[in-house]
Short mmCIF file of C-alpha atoms in Angstrom, two decimals:
data_model
loop_
_atom_site.label_atom_id
_atom_site.label_comp_id
_atom_site.label_asym_id
_atom_site.label_seq_id
_atom_site.Cartn_x
_atom_site.Cartn_y
_atom_site.Cartn_z
CA ASN U 1 18.80 -7.34 13.21
CA ALA U 2 15.86 -5.67 11.44
CA GLY U 3 17.49 -5.46 7.98
CA VAL U 4 15.60 -3.02 5.76
CA THR U 5 12.43 -1.45 7.11
CA GLN U 6 9.99 0.61 5.08
CA THR U 7 7.23 2.81 6.43
CA PRO U 8 4.38 3.05 5.81
CA LYS U 9 3.33 -0.32 4.39
CA PHE U 10 0.10 0.97 2.86
CA ARG U 11 -1.15 4.43 1.95
CA VAL U 12 -3.96 5.99 -0.03
CA LEU U 13 -3.38 9.54 -1.28
CA LYS U 14 -5.53 12.00 -3.11
CA THR U 15 -4.16 13.54 -6.30
CA GLY U 16 -1.97 16.49 -5.46
CA GLN U 17 -1.14 15.41 -1.91
CA SER U 18 2.41 14.90 -0.79
CA MET U 19 4.04 12.18 1.25
CA THR U 20 7.40 10.77 2.25
CA LEU U 21 8.34 7.11 2.29
CA LEU U 22 11.02 6.17 4.77
CA CYS U 23 13.57 3.42 4.31
CA ALA U 24 15.87 2.48 7.18
CA GLN U 25 18.64 -0.12 7.22
CA ASP U 26 20.75 -1.23 10.14
CA MET U 27 23.45 -3.09 8.18
CA ASN U 28 25.77 -0.11 7.61
CA HIS U 29 25.36 -0.41 3.84
CA GLU U 30 26.59 2.37 1.60
CA TYR U 31 24.35 1.77 -1.41
CA MET U 32 20.60 2.23 -1.18
CA TYR U 33 17.91 2.19 -3.86
CA TRP U 34 14.27 3.01 -4.46
CA TYR U 35 12.35 0.93 -7.02
CA ARG U 36 8.77 0.87 -8.13
CA GLN U 37 7.04 -2.27 -9.32
CA ASP U 38 4.04 -2.22 -11.62
CA PRO U 39 2.23 -5.19 -13.18
CA GLY U 40 4.12 -6.46 -16.21
CA MET U 41 6.90 -3.90 -15.76
CA GLY U 42 9.20 -5.49 -13.23
CA LEU U 43 11.20 -3.34 -10.82
CA ARG U 44 12.28 0.02 -12.18
CA LEU U 45 14.86 2.16 -10.46
CA ILE U 46 13.65 5.58 -9.32
CA HIS U 47 16.67 7.00 -7.46
CA TYR U 48 19.69 5.61 -5.71
CA SER U 49 22.44 6.65 -3.32
CA VAL U 50 26.04 5.50 -3.09
CA GLY U 51 26.58 6.97 0.36
CA GLU U 52 25.48 9.51 2.92
CA GLY U 53 24.77 12.88 1.33
CA THR U 54 24.66 11.54 -2.24
CA THR U 55 21.75 10.78 -4.54
CA ALA U 56 21.38 10.04 -8.24
CA LYS U 57 18.56 9.54 -10.74
CA GLY U 58 17.55 6.15 -11.94
CA GLU U 59 15.35 5.06 -14.84
CA VAL U 60 12.09 6.75 -13.74
CA PRO U 61 12.92 9.72 -11.47
CA ASP U 62 10.27 12.22 -12.58
CA GLY U 63 7.81 13.23 -9.87
CA TYR U 64 10.04 11.98 -7.04
CA ASN U 65 12.74 13.45 -4.83
CA VAL U 66 15.08 11.72 -2.41
CA SER U 67 17.40 12.53 0.44
CA ARG U 68 20.14 10.62 2.26
CA LEU U 69 21.03 12.83 5.19
CA LYS U 70 22.00 9.86 7.35
CA LYS U 71 23.68 6.70 6.13
CA GLN U 72 20.97 4.45 7.51
CA ASN U 73 18.01 6.34 6.04
CA PHE U 74 16.89 6.93 2.46
CA LEU U 75 13.74 9.00 2.00
CA LEU U 76 11.54 9.07 -1.08
CA GLY U 77 9.24 12.07 -1.50
CA LEU U 78 6.23 12.64 -3.70
CA GLU U 79 5.54 16.38 -3.81
CA SER U 80 2.28 16.24 -5.75
CA ALA U 81 0.97 12.71 -6.14
CA ALA U 82 -0.57 11.59 -9.43
CA PRO U 83 -2.59 8.46 -10.22
CA SER U 84 0.33 7.26 -12.39
CA GLN U 85 2.34 6.92 -9.18
CA THR U 86 0.04 4.21 -7.90
CA SER U 87 2.48 1.36 -7.45
CA VAL U 88 4.37 -0.85 -5.02
CA TYR U 89 7.56 0.83 -3.86
CA PHE U 90 10.56 -1.18 -2.70
CA CYS U 91 13.63 0.08 -0.97
CA ALA U 92 16.84 -1.92 -1.06
CA SER U 93 20.35 -1.72 0.31
CA LEU U 94 23.40 -3.54 -0.97
CA GLY U 95 25.77 -5.63 1.06
CA ARG U 96 27.29 -9.03 1.79
CA GLY U 97 24.80 -11.79 2.34
CA GLY U 98 25.07 -14.91 4.46
CA ARG U 99 26.71 -16.85 1.63
CA GLY U 100 29.29 -14.17 0.99
CA ASN U 101 27.57 -12.88 -2.13
CA THR U 102 26.88 -9.23 -2.76
CA GLU U 103 23.13 -9.01 -2.69
CA ALA U 104 20.34 -6.49 -2.50
CA PHE U 105 18.28 -6.65 0.69
CA PHE U 106 14.74 -5.41 0.25
CA GLY U 107 12.20 -3.87 2.53
CA GLN U 108 8.70 -5.33 2.60
CA GLY U 109 7.33 -2.73 0.22
CA THR U 110 4.89 0.17 0.37
CA ARG U 111 1.62 -0.18 -1.48
CA LEU U 112 0.57 3.29 -2.58
CA THR U 113 -2.70 4.16 -4.23
CA VAL U 114 -3.32 7.64 -5.61
CA VAL U 115 -6.98 8.43 -6.26
CA ARG M 1 15.16 -2.37 -25.82
CA LYS M 2 15.20 -3.20 -22.12
CA GLU M 3 18.59 -3.89 -20.56
CA VAL M 4 17.40 -7.21 -19.17
CA GLU M 5 14.76 -9.31 -20.94
CA GLN M 6 12.80 -12.29 -19.67
CA ASP M 7 9.88 -14.34 -20.93
CA PRO M 8 7.08 -13.47 -18.46
CA GLY M 9 5.43 -16.90 -18.78
CA PRO M 10 3.61 -18.24 -16.90
CA PHE M 11 5.34 -21.58 -16.98
CA ASN M 12 2.81 -24.11 -15.75
CA VAL M 13 4.47 -27.42 -14.81
CA PRO M 14 3.56 -30.52 -12.77
CA GLU M 15 5.36 -31.44 -9.58
CA GLY M 16 8.60 -33.24 -10.30
CA ALA M 17 9.15 -31.59 -13.66
CA THR M 18 12.33 -29.89 -14.78
CA VAL M 19 11.90 -26.33 -15.97
CA ALA M 20 14.36 -23.79 -17.35
CA PHE M 21 14.23 -20.02 -17.72
CA ASN M 22 16.44 -17.81 -19.82
CA CYS M 23 17.28 -14.17 -19.50
CA THR M 24 19.15 -11.97 -21.98
CA TYR M 25 21.06 -8.80 -21.23
CA SER M 26 22.07 -6.07 -23.65
CA ASN M 27 25.28 -4.65 -22.16
CA SER M 28 28.21 -6.92 -22.96
CA ALA M 29 30.29 -5.26 -20.23
CA SER M 30 27.95 -6.48 -17.47
CA GLN M 31 29.88 -8.24 -14.72
CA SER M 32 27.50 -9.59 -12.08
CA PHE M 33 24.43 -11.73 -12.54
CA PHE M 34 21.81 -13.05 -10.15
CA TRP M 35 18.50 -14.80 -9.86
CA TYR M 36 16.01 -13.48 -7.31
CA ARG M 37 12.76 -15.04 -6.25
CA GLN M 38 9.62 -13.04 -5.52
CA ASP M 39 6.54 -14.51 -3.92
CA CYS M 40 3.16 -12.88 -4.49
CA ARG M 41 2.98 -9.43 -2.84
CA LYS M 42 6.33 -9.96 -1.12
CA GLU M 43 9.77 -8.44 -1.54
CA PRO M 44 12.36 -10.06 -3.85
CA LYS M 45 14.96 -12.27 -2.22
CA LEU M 46 18.25 -13.55 -3.59
CA LEU M 47 18.01 -17.09 -4.91
CA MET M 48 21.53 -17.44 -6.22
CA SER M 49 24.38 -15.63 -7.88
CA VAL M 50 25.45 -16.75 -11.35
CA TYR M 51 29.13 -17.48 -11.87
CA SER M 52 30.99 -17.73 -15.16
CA SER M 53 31.64 -21.45 -14.70
CA GLY M 54 28.02 -22.16 -13.77
CA ASN M 55 26.89 -23.09 -10.29
CA GLU M 56 24.48 -25.35 -8.53
CA ASP M 57 22.54 -25.03 -5.29
CA GLY M 58 20.53 -28.13 -4.57
CA ARG M 59 17.86 -28.47 -7.25
CA PHE M 60 18.81 -25.15 -8.85
CA THR M 61 21.48 -24.67 -11.51
CA ALA M 62 22.48 -21.31 -12.94
CA GLN M 63 24.59 -20.78 -16.03
CA LEU M 64 26.08 -17.82 -17.82
CA ASN M 65 26.76 -17.58 -21.54
CA ARG M 66 28.76 -14.41 -22.15
CA ALA M 67 29.09 -14.93 -25.90
CA SER M 68 25.32 -14.96 -26.36
CA GLN M 69 24.67 -12.64 -23.40
CA TYR M 70 22.20 -14.76 -21.54
CA ILE M 71 21.87 -16.46 -18.19
CA SER M 72 19.71 -19.43 -17.36
CA LEU M 73 18.09 -21.02 -14.34
CA LEU M 74 17.24 -24.71 -14.26
CA ILE M 75 14.98 -26.12 -11.58
CA ARG M 76 14.90 -29.90 -11.20
CA ASP M 77 12.24 -31.94 -9.42
CA SER M 78 9.89 -28.96 -9.09
CA LYS M 79 7.99 -28.55 -5.82
CA LEU M 80 4.71 -26.78 -5.20
CA SER M 81 6.69 -24.33 -3.08
CA ASP M 82 8.75 -23.31 -6.12
CA SER M 83 5.73 -21.43 -7.45
CA ALA M 84 6.86 -17.81 -7.60
CA THR M 85 8.21 -15.18 -9.95
CA TYR M 86 11.90 -15.49 -10.80
CA LEU M 87 13.70 -12.24 -11.48
CA CYS M 88 16.87 -12.01 -13.50
CA VAL M 89 19.19 -9.30 -12.19
CA VAL M 90 22.24 -7.84 -13.89
CA ASN M 91 24.63 -5.25 -12.57
CA ILE M 92 24.83 -2.68 -15.34
CA PRO M 93 28.35 -1.21 -15.47
CA GLY M 94 28.92 2.51 -15.31
CA GLY M 95 30.75 3.33 -12.12
CA SER M 96 28.07 2.51 -9.55
CA TYR M 97 26.57 -0.83 -8.60
CA ILE M 98 23.05 -0.73 -10.03
CA PRO M 99 21.04 -3.96 -9.86
CA THR M 100 18.84 -3.94 -12.96
CA PHE M 101 15.87 -6.27 -12.99
CA GLY M 102 14.11 -8.14 -15.72
CA ARG M 103 10.32 -8.23 -15.64
CA GLY M 104 10.33 -11.68 -14.09
CA THR M 105 9.18 -15.13 -15.15
CA SER M 106 6.16 -16.60 -13.42
CA LEU M 107 6.32 -20.28 -12.45
CA ILE M 108 3.29 -22.26 -11.36
CA VAL M 109 3.88 -25.79 -10.13
CA HIS M 110 0.69 -27.85 -9.87
CA PRO M 111 0.00 -31.23 -8.23
#
């Protein structure tokens, strides 16, 4: 059981380049989320999805697009990267944990640097 | 004002100490509350849920005060391995389940 897997784990982009971050979960969860984490800012929600084919904006959606064509995958796209998008990106899915709680399961993160 | 507020710390305590963190939330209709732990450069992981009556898990005790809109985490007999950032998480109501994170409180336990 792989849980939540993010690819890539590290990436350096030049300003204006595009890229897609992939999040895959094998737990059949409906809800999936993309967060970014910056020093002193905590995790801020970029976009989320409540099921296959649905997406919605979070707190900081500008400059990002998402797609949820398959239930297990949630893609985050940067069309034209900017230095302000240098951050650590976490994907999460929501489901029942081992103790019966509803919890968010996170991927290992993607460290993105835009130069 | 942020939906979920935490003192960033750091809290610097010796091994064996008892330490407590608070977290306040702004939406009185919030229903679900959690503490997550995040180690340096790692993903957050659930530490414990917070129930209305308060709950304990070993050395960790979580409490909820709805009237004052805050939750707390108490760690007894601190270990070196407790050094981490503790994230307060609240599910903000509005139709969908959206875990909303505080900025985290840094704990450093020293020998």
